[in-house]
Tab-separated table of N, CA and C in Angstrom:
chain	number	residue	atom	x	y	z
A	1	MET	N	104.829	201.249	112.237
A	1	MET	CA	105.053	199.458	112.241
A	1	MET	C	104.648	198.754	113.132
A	2	SER	N	104.426	197.053	112.865
A	2	SER	CA	103.760	196.538	113.506
A	2	SER	C	105.234	196.330	115.195
A	3	HIS	N	103.743	195.564	115.836
A	3	HIS	CA	104.930	194.798	117.289
A	3	HIS	C	105.529	193.726	116.794
A	4	LYS	N	105.241	192.808	115.804
A	4	LYS	CA	106.440	191.765	115.045
A	4	LYS	C	107.750	192.655	114.958
A	5	THR	N	107.334	193.265	113.948
A	5	THR	CA	108.422	194.018	113.045
A	5	THR	C	109.883	194.542	114.085
A	6	VAL	N	108.966	195.430	115.111
A	6	VAL	CA	109.914	196.077	115.885
A	6	VAL	C	110.453	195.150	116.931
A	7	LEU	N	110.053	193.793	117.401
A	7	LEU	CA	110.664	192.743	117.802
A	7	LEU	C	111.374	191.842	117.221
A	8	ILE	N	111.364	191.977	116.010
A	8	ILE	CA	112.251	191.375	114.883
A	8	ILE	C	113.497	192.318	115.063
A	9	LEU	N	113.776	193.663	115.098
A	9	LEU	CA	114.552	194.538	114.877
A	9	LEU	C	115.236	194.327	116.103
A	10	ALA	N	114.440	194.540	117.114
A	10	ALA	CA	115.258	194.477	118.657
A	10	ALA	C	116.092	193.256	118.664
A	11	ILE	N	115.665	192.228	118.342
A	11	ILE	CA	116.460	190.849	118.645
A	11	ILE	C	117.645	191.014	117.268
A	12	ILE	N	117.449	191.182	116.255
A	12	ILE	CA	117.923	191.717	115.833
A	12	ILE	C	119.313	192.529	115.747
A	13	ALA	N	119.147	193.700	116.601
A	13	ALA	CA	119.829	194.467	117.328
A	13	ALA	C	120.725	193.933	118.347
A	14	MET	N	119.858	193.318	119.072
A	14	MET	CA	120.767	192.577	120.365
A	14	MET	C	121.832	191.530	119.670
A	15	THR	N	121.695	190.917	118.722
A	15	THR	CA	122.254	189.711	118.311
A	15	THR	C	123.841	190.221	117.542
A	16	PHE	N	123.481	191.554	117.128
A	16	PHE	CA	124.486	191.924	116.076
A	16	PHE	C	125.560	192.909	117.113
A	17	THR	N	125.056	193.219	118.322
A	17	THR	CA	125.921	194.419	118.814
A	17	THR	C	126.842	194.031	119.831
A	18	TYR	N	127.932	194.474	120.365
A	18	TYR	CA	128.289	193.680	121.510
A	18	TYR	C	128.353	194.896	122.546
A	19	PRO	N	127.412	194.354	123.264
A	19	PRO	CA	127.710	195.415	124.505
A	19	PRO	C	129.021	195.839	125.350
A	20	ALA	N	128.590	197.039	125.837
A	20	ALA	CA	130.105	197.261	126.836
A	20	ALA	C	129.849	196.867	128.041
A	21	PHE	N	130.999	196.148	129.003
A	21	PHE	CA	130.743	195.403	130.128
A	21	PHE	C	131.414	195.961	131.140
A	22	ALA	N	131.464	196.002	132.439
A	22	ALA	CA	132.245	196.153	133.479
A	22	ALA	C	132.556	194.310	133.885
A	23	ASP	N	134.185	194.487	133.797
A	23	ASP	CA	134.767	193.159	134.686
A	23	ASP	C	135.638	193.263	134.928
A	24	THR	N	136.862	192.739	135.351
A	24	THR	CA	137.915	192.518	136.040
A	24	THR	C	139.032	191.278	135.524
A	25	GLU	N	140.269	191.622	135.468
A	25	GLU	CA	141.143	190.802	135.127
A	25	GLU	C	142.163	190.953	136.301
A	26	SER	N	143.155	190.086	136.494
A	26	SER	CA	143.876	189.668	137.167
A	26	SER	C	145.350	189.575	136.957
A	27	VAL	N	146.299	190.350	137.928
A	27	VAL	CA	147.837	189.938	137.182
A	27	VAL	C	148.454	189.862	138.669
A	28	GLU	N	149.454	188.427	138.697
A	28	GLU	CA	150.050	188.020	139.692
A	28	GLU	C	151.214	188.960	139.392
A	29	ILE	N	151.859	189.528	140.497
A	29	ILE	CA	153.505	189.975	140.814
A	29	ILE	C	153.770	189.589	141.966
A	30	ASN	N	155.359	188.834	142.032
A	30	ASN	CA	155.598	188.358	142.890
A	30	ASN	C	154.538	188.270	144.243
A	31	ASN	N	153.955	187.136	144.098
A	31	ASN	CA	152.893	185.844	144.608
A	31	ASN	C	151.884	186.879	145.325
A	32	THR	N	151.906	187.831	144.706
A	32	THR	CA	150.201	188.468	145.097
A	32	THR	C	149.295	188.662	144.097
A	33	GLU	N	148.093	188.417	144.044
A	33	GLU	CA	147.314	188.783	142.439
A	33	GLU	C	146.493	190.085	143.027
A	34	TYR	N	146.428	191.080	142.285
A	34	TYR	CA	146.055	192.526	141.846
A	34	TYR	C	145.184	192.441	140.673
A	35	SER	N	143.717	192.932	141.344
A	35	SER	CA	142.874	192.794	140.328
A	35	SER	C	142.947	194.003	139.171
A	36	ILE	N	141.937	194.663	138.033
A	36	ILE	CA	142.517	195.413	136.966
A	36	ILE	C	140.666	195.530	136.929
A	37	LYS	N	140.119	196.802	137.376
A	37	LYS	CA	138.782	197.214	136.709
A	37	LYS	C	138.895	197.508	135.080
A	38	TYR	N	137.907	196.704	134.433
A	38	TYR	CA	138.010	197.772	133.131
A	38	TYR	C	136.469	197.693	132.685
A	39	THR	N	135.986	198.198	131.662
A	39	THR	CA	135.157	198.493	130.477
A	39	THR	C	135.554	198.302	129.244
A	40	SER	N	134.848	197.057	128.201
A	40	SER	CA	135.129	196.940	127.462
A	40	SER	C	133.809	197.211	126.270
A	41	SER	N	133.687	197.248	125.134
A	41	SER	CA	133.251	196.984	124.040
A	41	SER	C	133.890	196.994	122.917
A	42	GLY	N	133.527	195.735	122.142
A	42	GLY	CA	134.584	195.015	121.132
A	42	GLY	C	135.645	194.490	121.155
A	43	ILE	N	136.217	194.353	122.617
A	43	ILE	CA	137.297	193.516	122.954
A	43	ILE	C	137.604	193.015	123.627
A	44	ASP	N	138.143	192.102	123.837
A	44	ASP	CA	138.277	190.668	125.164
A	44	ASP	C	139.394	190.399	125.421
A	45	ILE	N	139.508	191.099	126.530
A	45	ILE	CA	141.128	191.220	127.178
A	45	ILE	C	141.690	189.476	127.372
A	46	GLN	N	142.150	188.597	126.904
A	46	GLN	CA	143.002	187.158	127.433
A	46	GLN	C	143.336	186.781	128.703
A	47	SER	N	144.570	187.932	128.590
A	47	SER	CA	145.551	187.943	129.764
A	47	SER	C	146.104	189.343	130.015
A	48	VAL	N	146.760	189.441	131.282
A	48	VAL	CA	147.406	190.381	131.511
A	48	VAL	C	148.943	190.086	132.153
A	49	SER	N	150.130	191.073	132.379
A	49	SER	CA	151.234	190.206	132.818
A	49	SER	C	152.118	191.364	132.922
A	50	ALA	N	152.802	191.467	133.848
A	50	ALA	CA	153.652	192.792	134.350
A	50	ALA	C	155.365	192.656	133.870
A	51	ASP	N	155.773	193.346	133.818
A	51	ASP	CA	157.574	193.895	133.628
A	51	ASP	C	157.835	194.564	134.582
A	52	LEU	N	158.249	194.105	135.606
A	52	LEU	CA	159.039	195.307	136.440
A	52	LEU	C	160.189	196.025	136.268
A	53	GLU	N	160.919	195.358	135.097
A	53	GLU	CA	162.263	196.041	134.904
A	53	GLU	C	161.715	197.325	134.347
A	54	ILE	N	160.903	197.241	133.575
A	54	ILE	CA	160.185	198.288	132.716
A	54	ILE	C	159.110	199.400	133.139
A	55	ILE	N	158.652	198.517	134.220
A	55	ILE	CA	157.480	198.835	134.965
A	55	ILE	C	156.172	199.401	133.701
A	56	SER	N	155.572	198.007	133.616
A	56	SER	CA	154.867	198.226	132.550
A	56	SER	C	153.409	197.177	132.732
A	57	LEU	N	152.344	197.465	132.339
A	57	LEU	CA	151.453	196.031	131.890
A	57	LEU	C	151.278	195.883	130.796
A	58	ILE	N	151.369	194.707	130.192
A	58	ILE	CA	150.991	193.834	128.982
A	58	ILE	C	149.882	193.165	129.023
A	59	PHE	N	148.903	193.868	128.341
A	59	PHE	CA	147.684	193.164	127.729
A	59	PHE	C	147.488	192.429	126.263
A	60	GLN	N	147.341	191.006	126.375
A	60	GLN	CA	146.930	190.275	125.422
A	60	GLN	C	145.310	190.599	124.964
A	61	VAL	N	145.309	190.864	123.994
A	61	VAL	CA	143.794	191.172	123.348
A	61	VAL	C	143.381	190.521	122.136
A	62	THR	N	141.782	190.456	121.994
A	62	THR	CA	141.185	190.365	120.605
A	62	THR	C	140.098	191.725	120.426
A	63	VAL	N	140.224	192.181	119.568
A	63	VAL	CA	139.524	193.118	119.021
A	63	VAL	C	138.886	192.597	118.258
A	64	ILE	N	137.132	192.558	118.831
A	64	ILE	CA	135.943	192.186	117.880
A	64	ILE	C	135.871	192.704	116.750
A	65	ASP	N	135.201	194.198	117.056
A	65	ASP	CA	134.749	195.096	116.302
A	65	ASP	C	135.865	196.090	115.661
A	66	GLU	N	135.623	196.513	114.499
A	66	GLU	CA	136.486	196.947	113.693
A	66	GLU	C	137.003	198.482	114.601
A	67	ILE	N	136.806	199.106	115.263
A	67	ILE	CA	137.504	199.316	116.568
A	67	ILE	C	136.670	198.995	117.733
A	68	GLY	N	137.715	198.800	118.153
A	68	GLY	CA	137.094	198.274	120.202
A	68	GLY	C	137.074	199.607	121.357
A	69	ASN	N	136.652	199.664	122.487
A	69	ASN	CA	136.363	200.713	122.916
A	69	ASN	C	136.978	200.190	124.452
A	70	LEU	N	137.974	200.873	125.199
A	70	LEU	CA	138.278	200.117	126.506
A	70	LEU	C	138.760	201.094	127.443
A	71	GLU	N	138.128	201.320	128.696
A	71	GLU	CA	138.439	201.908	129.740
A	71	GLU	C	139.171	201.224	131.046
A	72	ILE	N	140.229	201.665	131.243
A	72	ILE	CA	140.674	201.010	132.388
A	72	ILE	C	140.856	201.886	133.753
A	73	THR	N	140.716	201.086	135.023
A	73	THR	CA	141.077	201.688	136.164
A	73	THR	C	141.937	201.012	136.940
A	74	PHE	N	142.919	202.157	137.779
A	74	PHE	CA	144.099	201.910	138.359
A	74	PHE	C	144.050	201.886	139.534
A	75	ASP	N	143.776	201.289	140.679
A	75	ASP	CA	144.367	202.030	142.017
A	75	ASP	C	145.969	202.196	142.171
A	76	ARG	N	145.488	203.328	142.598
A	76	ARG	CA	147.114	204.281	142.590
A	76	ARG	C	147.790	203.711	143.269
A	77	THR	N	147.677	202.333	144.336
A	77	THR	CA	148.561	202.096	145.538
A	77	THR	C	148.890	200.897	144.636
A	78	PHE	N	148.391	200.623	143.627
A	78	PHE	CA	148.920	199.564	142.413
A	78	PHE	C	149.694	200.032	141.215
A	79	PHE	N	149.015	200.452	140.577
A	79	PHE	CA	149.960	201.064	139.195
A	79	PHE	C	149.318	202.641	139.257
A	80	ASP	N	150.969	203.449	139.500
A	80	ASP	CA	150.796	204.932	138.534
A	80	ASP	C	151.885	205.609	137.960
A	81	ALA	N	151.852	206.624	137.408
A	81	ALA	CA	152.778	207.514	136.905
A	81	ALA	C	153.186	208.572	137.526
A	82	MET	N	153.451	208.595	138.661
A	82	MET	CA	154.333	209.706	138.876
A	82	MET	C	156.108	210.221	139.061
A	83	ILE	N	156.310	211.297	139.078
A	83	ILE	CA	157.287	211.686	139.816
A	83	ILE	C	157.696	212.685	140.549
A	84	GLY	N	158.008	211.891	142.142
A	84	GLY	CA	158.082	212.578	143.097
A	84	GLY	C	156.360	212.772	143.564
A	85	SER	N	156.032	213.509	144.124
A	85	SER	CA	154.707	213.787	144.326
A	85	SER	C	153.551	214.229	143.125
A	86	GLU	N	153.943	214.603	142.021
A	86	GLU	CA	153.598	215.080	141.052
A	86	GLU	C	152.838	214.256	140.308
A	87	ASP	N	151.555	213.945	139.768
A	87	ASP	CA	151.344	212.821	138.418
A	87	ASP	C	152.089	213.224	137.025
A	88	ASP	N	152.674	211.975	136.602
A	88	ASP	CA	153.095	212.025	135.424
A	88	ASP	C	152.240	211.390	134.028
A	89	SER	N	152.528	211.370	133.135
A	89	SER	CA	151.781	210.736	132.090
A	89	SER	C	152.049	208.888	132.171
A	90	PHE	N	150.853	208.471	131.555
A	90	PHE	CA	151.319	206.808	131.209
A	90	PHE	C	151.162	207.074	129.867
A	91	PHE	N	151.813	205.710	129.333
A	91	PHE	CA	152.417	205.834	127.527
A	91	PHE	C	151.980	204.419	127.139
A	92	ILE	N	151.344	204.544	126.095
A	92	ILE	CA	150.645	203.489	125.862
A	92	ILE	C	151.123	203.112	124.420
A	93	ILE	N	151.284	201.785	124.252
A	93	ILE	CA	151.735	201.304	122.974
A	93	ILE	C	151.075	199.936	122.182
A	94	ALA	N	150.672	200.098	121.177
A	94	ALA	CA	149.652	198.880	120.780
A	94	ALA	C	150.366	198.304	119.389
A	95	ASP	N	150.120	196.834	119.635
A	95	ASP	CA	151.427	196.545	118.497
A	95	ASP	C	152.418	196.721	117.707
A	96	GLY	N	153.355	197.866	119.116
A	96	GLY	CA	154.245	198.753	118.486
A	96	GLY	C	154.238	200.157	118.096
A	97	ASP	N	152.691	200.459	118.165
A	97	ASP	CA	152.769	201.858	117.657
A	97	ASP	C	151.991	202.922	119.060
A	98	GLU	N	152.124	204.093	119.317
A	98	GLU	CA	151.423	204.945	120.245
A	98	GLU	C	150.255	204.847	120.549
A	99	ILE	N	149.500	204.640	121.128
A	99	ILE	CA	147.887	204.827	121.235
A	99	ILE	C	147.815	206.280	122.244
A	100	GLU	N	147.033	207.328	121.468
A	100	GLU	CA	146.243	208.147	121.992
A	100	GLU	C	145.298	207.913	123.071
A	101	PHE	N	145.322	208.612	124.559
A	101	PHE	CA	144.356	208.341	125.462
A	101	PHE	C	143.557	209.560	126.459
A	102	GLU	N	142.340	209.100	126.523
A	102	GLU	CA	141.944	209.734	128.097
A	102	GLU	C	142.157	209.433	129.017
A	103	GLU	N	141.995	210.530	129.639
A	103	GLU	CA	141.952	210.331	131.641
A	103	GLU	C	141.524	210.754	132.373
A	104	THR	N	141.060	210.107	133.623
A	104	THR	CA	140.264	210.753	134.528
A	104	THR	C	140.908	210.426	135.851
A	105	LYS	N	140.923	211.219	136.838
A	105	LYS	CA	141.593	210.529	137.857
A	105	LYS	C	141.404	211.375	139.450
A	106	ASP	N	141.414	211.013	140.196
A	106	ASP	CA	141.114	211.676	141.747
A	106	ASP	C	142.914	211.008	142.499
A	107	GLU	N	142.119	210.956	143.881
A	107	GLU	CA	143.266	210.624	144.707
A	107	GLU	C	143.448	209.550	144.591
A	108	GLU	N	142.563	208.393	144.381
A	108	GLU	CA	142.689	207.048	144.521
A	108	GLU	C	142.924	206.447	143.233
A	109	TYR	N	142.317	207.217	142.148
A	109	TYR	CA	142.482	205.727	140.445
A	109	TYR	C	142.518	206.773	139.768
A	110	ARG	N	143.271	205.771	138.679
A	110	ARG	CA	143.260	206.373	137.425
A	110	ARG	C	142.882	205.675	136.603
A	111	THR	N	141.850	206.614	135.751
A	111	THR	CA	141.151	206.071	134.379
A	111	THR	C	141.815	206.107	133.150
A	112	LEU	N	141.931	205.321	132.308
A	112	LEU	CA	142.436	205.791	131.071
A	112	LEU	C	141.366	205.016	129.772
A	113	SER	N	140.909	205.998	129.037
A	113	SER	CA	140.022	205.294	127.806
A	113	SER	C	141.036	205.361	126.680
A	114	PHE	N	140.411	204.693	125.863
A	114	PHE	CA	141.274	204.276	123.941
A	114	PHE	C	140.842	203.649	123.509
A	115	SER	N	140.871	203.714	122.408
A	115	SER	CA	140.455	202.729	121.217
A	115	SER	C	141.509	201.526	120.408
A	116	LEU	N	140.803	200.819	120.429
A	116	LEU	CA	142.058	199.719	119.707
A	116	LEU	C	141.369	199.271	118.018
A	117	ASP	N	142.415	199.067	117.193
A	117	ASP	CA	141.947	198.707	115.874
A	117	ASP	C	141.526	197.607	115.705
A	118	LYS	N	140.287	196.678	114.869
A	118	LYS	CA	140.635	195.045	114.869
A	118	LYS	C	141.895	194.553	114.162
A	119	GLY	N	142.365	193.290	114.977
A	119	GLY	CA	143.644	192.771	114.211
A	119	GLY	C	144.451	193.146	115.903
A	120	THR	N	144.255	194.087	116.483
A	120	THR	CA	145.111	194.595	117.551
A	120	THR	C	145.433	193.131	118.433
A	121	GLU	N	146.817	192.700	118.615
A	121	GLU	CA	146.799	191.715	119.507
A	121	GLU	C	147.228	191.977	120.772
A	122	ASP	N	148.176	193.001	121.233
A	122	ASP	CA	148.370	193.181	122.561
A	122	ASP	C	148.658	194.358	122.262
A	123	PHE	N	148.832	195.156	123.816
A	123	PHE	CA	149.254	196.526	124.260
A	123	PHE	C	149.963	196.782	125.362
A	124	GLU	N	150.366	197.472	125.620
A	124	GLU	CA	151.295	197.782	126.596
A	124	GLU	C	150.884	198.832	127.453
A	125	ILE	N	150.965	199.389	128.449
A	125	ILE	CA	150.981	200.337	129.225
A	125	ILE	C	152.064	200.742	130.322
A	126	PHE	N	152.950	201.706	130.456
A	126	PHE	CA	153.920	201.975	130.770
A	126	PHE	C	153.749	202.754	131.854
A	127	GLY	N	154.065	202.688	133.228
A	127	GLY	CA	153.728	203.994	134.018
A	127	GLY	C	155.144	204.304	135.002
A	128	THR	N	155.219	204.501	136.319
A	128	THR	CA	156.295	204.309	137.271
A	128	THR	C	156.695	203.895	138.556
A	129	ILE	N	155.471	203.523	138.949
A	129	ILE	CA	154.947	202.388	140.469
A	129	ILE	C	154.518	201.669	139.772
A	130	LEU	N	154.569	200.066	140.171
A	130	LEU	CA	153.956	199.264	139.729
A	130	LEU	C	154.052	197.879	140.887
A	131	ALA	N	153.159	197.631	141.619
A	131	ALA	CA	153.114	197.242	142.931
A	131	ALA	C	153.974	197.453	143.649
A	132	ASP	N	154.365	198.617	143.964
A	132	ASP	CA	155.631	198.928	145.332
A	132	ASP	C	156.878	198.601	144.086
A	133	GLU	N	157.217	198.701	143.092
A	133	GLU	CA	157.893	198.482	142.176
A	133	GLU	C	158.178	199.859	141.505
A	134	SER	N	159.734	200.498	141.588
A	134	SER	CA	159.542	201.860	140.994
A	134	SER	C	161.178	202.134	140.344
A	135	PHE	N	161.404	202.111	139.268
A	135	PHE	CA	162.395	202.325	138.263
A	135	PHE	C	163.006	203.515	138.991
A	136	ILE	N	162.113	204.562	139.717
A	136	ILE	CA	162.702	205.919	139.905
A	136	ILE	C	162.877	206.065	141.264
A	137	LEU	N	162.525	205.385	142.159
A	137	LEU	CA	162.455	205.015	143.551
A	137	LEU	C	163.868	204.458	143.789
A	138	GLU	N	163.921	203.099	142.668
A	138	GLU	CA	165.341	202.272	142.894
A	138	GLU	C	166.011	203.237	142.891
A	139	GLN	N	166.261	203.984	141.652
A	139	GLN	CA	167.422	205.067	141.385
A	139	GLN	C	167.413	205.940	142.633
A	140	GLU	N	166.613	206.522	143.214
A	140	GLU	CA	166.839	207.238	144.495
A	140	GLU	C	167.459	206.744	145.133
A	141	LYS	N	167.068	205.543	145.592
A	141	LYS	CA	168.031	205.043	146.916
A	141	LYS	C	168.784	204.301	146.458
A	142	LYS	N	169.400	204.178	145.282
A	142	LYS	CA	170.646	203.829	145.123
A	142	LYS	C	171.749	205.208	144.876
A	143	ALA	N	171.082	206.151	144.560
A	143	ALA	CA	171.749	207.354	144.730
A	143	ALA	C	171.872	208.169	146.425
A	144	ALA	N	170.917	207.664	147.353
A	144	ALA	CA	171.395	207.817	148.839
A	144	ALA	C	172.163	207.216	148.996
A	145	ALA	N	171.905	205.701	149.108
A	145	ALA	CA	173.088	204.773	149.524
A	145	ALA	C	174.727	205.151	148.482
A	146	ASP	N	174.836	205.485	147.753
A	146	ASP	CA	175.850	205.977	147.072
A	146	ASP	C	176.876	207.418	147.690
A	147	LYS	N	175.631	208.496	148.166
A	147	LYS	CA	175.783	209.651	148.831
A	147	LYS	C	176.051	209.240	150.445
A	148	ALA	N	175.266	208.215	150.931
A	148	ALA	CA	175.835	207.639	152.145
A	148	ALA	C	177.312	206.804	152.294
A	149	THR	N	177.568	206.093	151.331
A	149	THR	CA	178.794	205.628	151.451
A	149	THR	C	180.138	206.331	151.002
A	150	ALA	N	179.862	207.538	149.874
A	150	ALA	CA	180.650	208.764	149.675
A	150	ALA	C	180.825	209.653	151.078
A	151	ASP	N	179.539	209.703	151.771
A	151	ASP	CA	180.214	211.099	153.171
A	151	ASP	C	180.739	209.806	154.308
A	152	LYS	N	180.674	208.620	153.920
A	152	LYS	CA	181.375	207.542	155.192
A	152	LYS	C	182.570	207.672	154.665
A	153	ALA	N	182.969	207.457	153.521
A	153	ALA	CA	184.621	207.583	153.030
A	153	ALA	C	185.198	209.039	153.040
A	154	ALA	N	184.433	210.031	153.090
A	154	ALA	CA	184.914	211.168	153.454
A	154	ALA	C	185.135	211.583	154.752
A	155	THR	N	184.004	210.788	155.419
A	155	THR	CA	184.382	210.867	156.867
A	155	THR	C	185.373	210.452	157.745
A	156	ASP	N	185.951	208.758	156.872
A	156	ASP	CA	186.672	208.286	157.425
A	156	ASP	C	188.143	208.253	156.910
A	157	LYS	N	188.034	209.343	155.645
A	157	LYS	CA	189.486	210.198	155.189
A	157	LYS	C	189.877	211.014	156.178
A	158	ALA	N	188.900	211.453	156.705
A	158	ALA	CA	189.273	212.684	157.701
A	158	ALA	C	189.573	212.532	158.693
A	159	ALA	N	189.302	211.577	159.362
A	159	ALA	CA	189.193	210.987	160.626
A	159	ALA	C	191.248	210.314	160.660
A	160	THR	N	191.620	209.814	159.416
A	160	THR	CA	192.913	209.127	159.576
A	160	THR	C	193.825	210.401	158.896
A	161	ASP	N	193.146	211.537	158.785
A	161	ASP	CA	194.052	212.838	158.335
A	161	ASP	C	195.012	213.314	159.177
């Protein structure tokens, strides 16, 4: 092949290939801005919002390729899935359907990797802890407070008997 042909093929390949790139997207929760690191190929993240009631992050996306790939890394101090001191699984849905994903993790970060089909408009990742909010922790605090109230009532009743 001539050098011109190779050059033309290289230009065509670069023009029609969407490269994977590392980027960050931010979400504001309780007046604090958090950064989410991701790498995508064929997916453009439009926005991210949080739902503290159900402990989830909602991503609005445009999938450019027939199948787009995404790798999202969460700092465990920001977003995690844990029950007690044990890791739990995240749960992901895209346009209402459950998404399978692969995960890598260490003491500081959890990284989720998955694919989305063209036409996907949003996906949601569910965990158990988001920006120091946790349904499970709230339930544990409520149970402890209820127990303390019940113990105090029993102690007060025993003192009056």
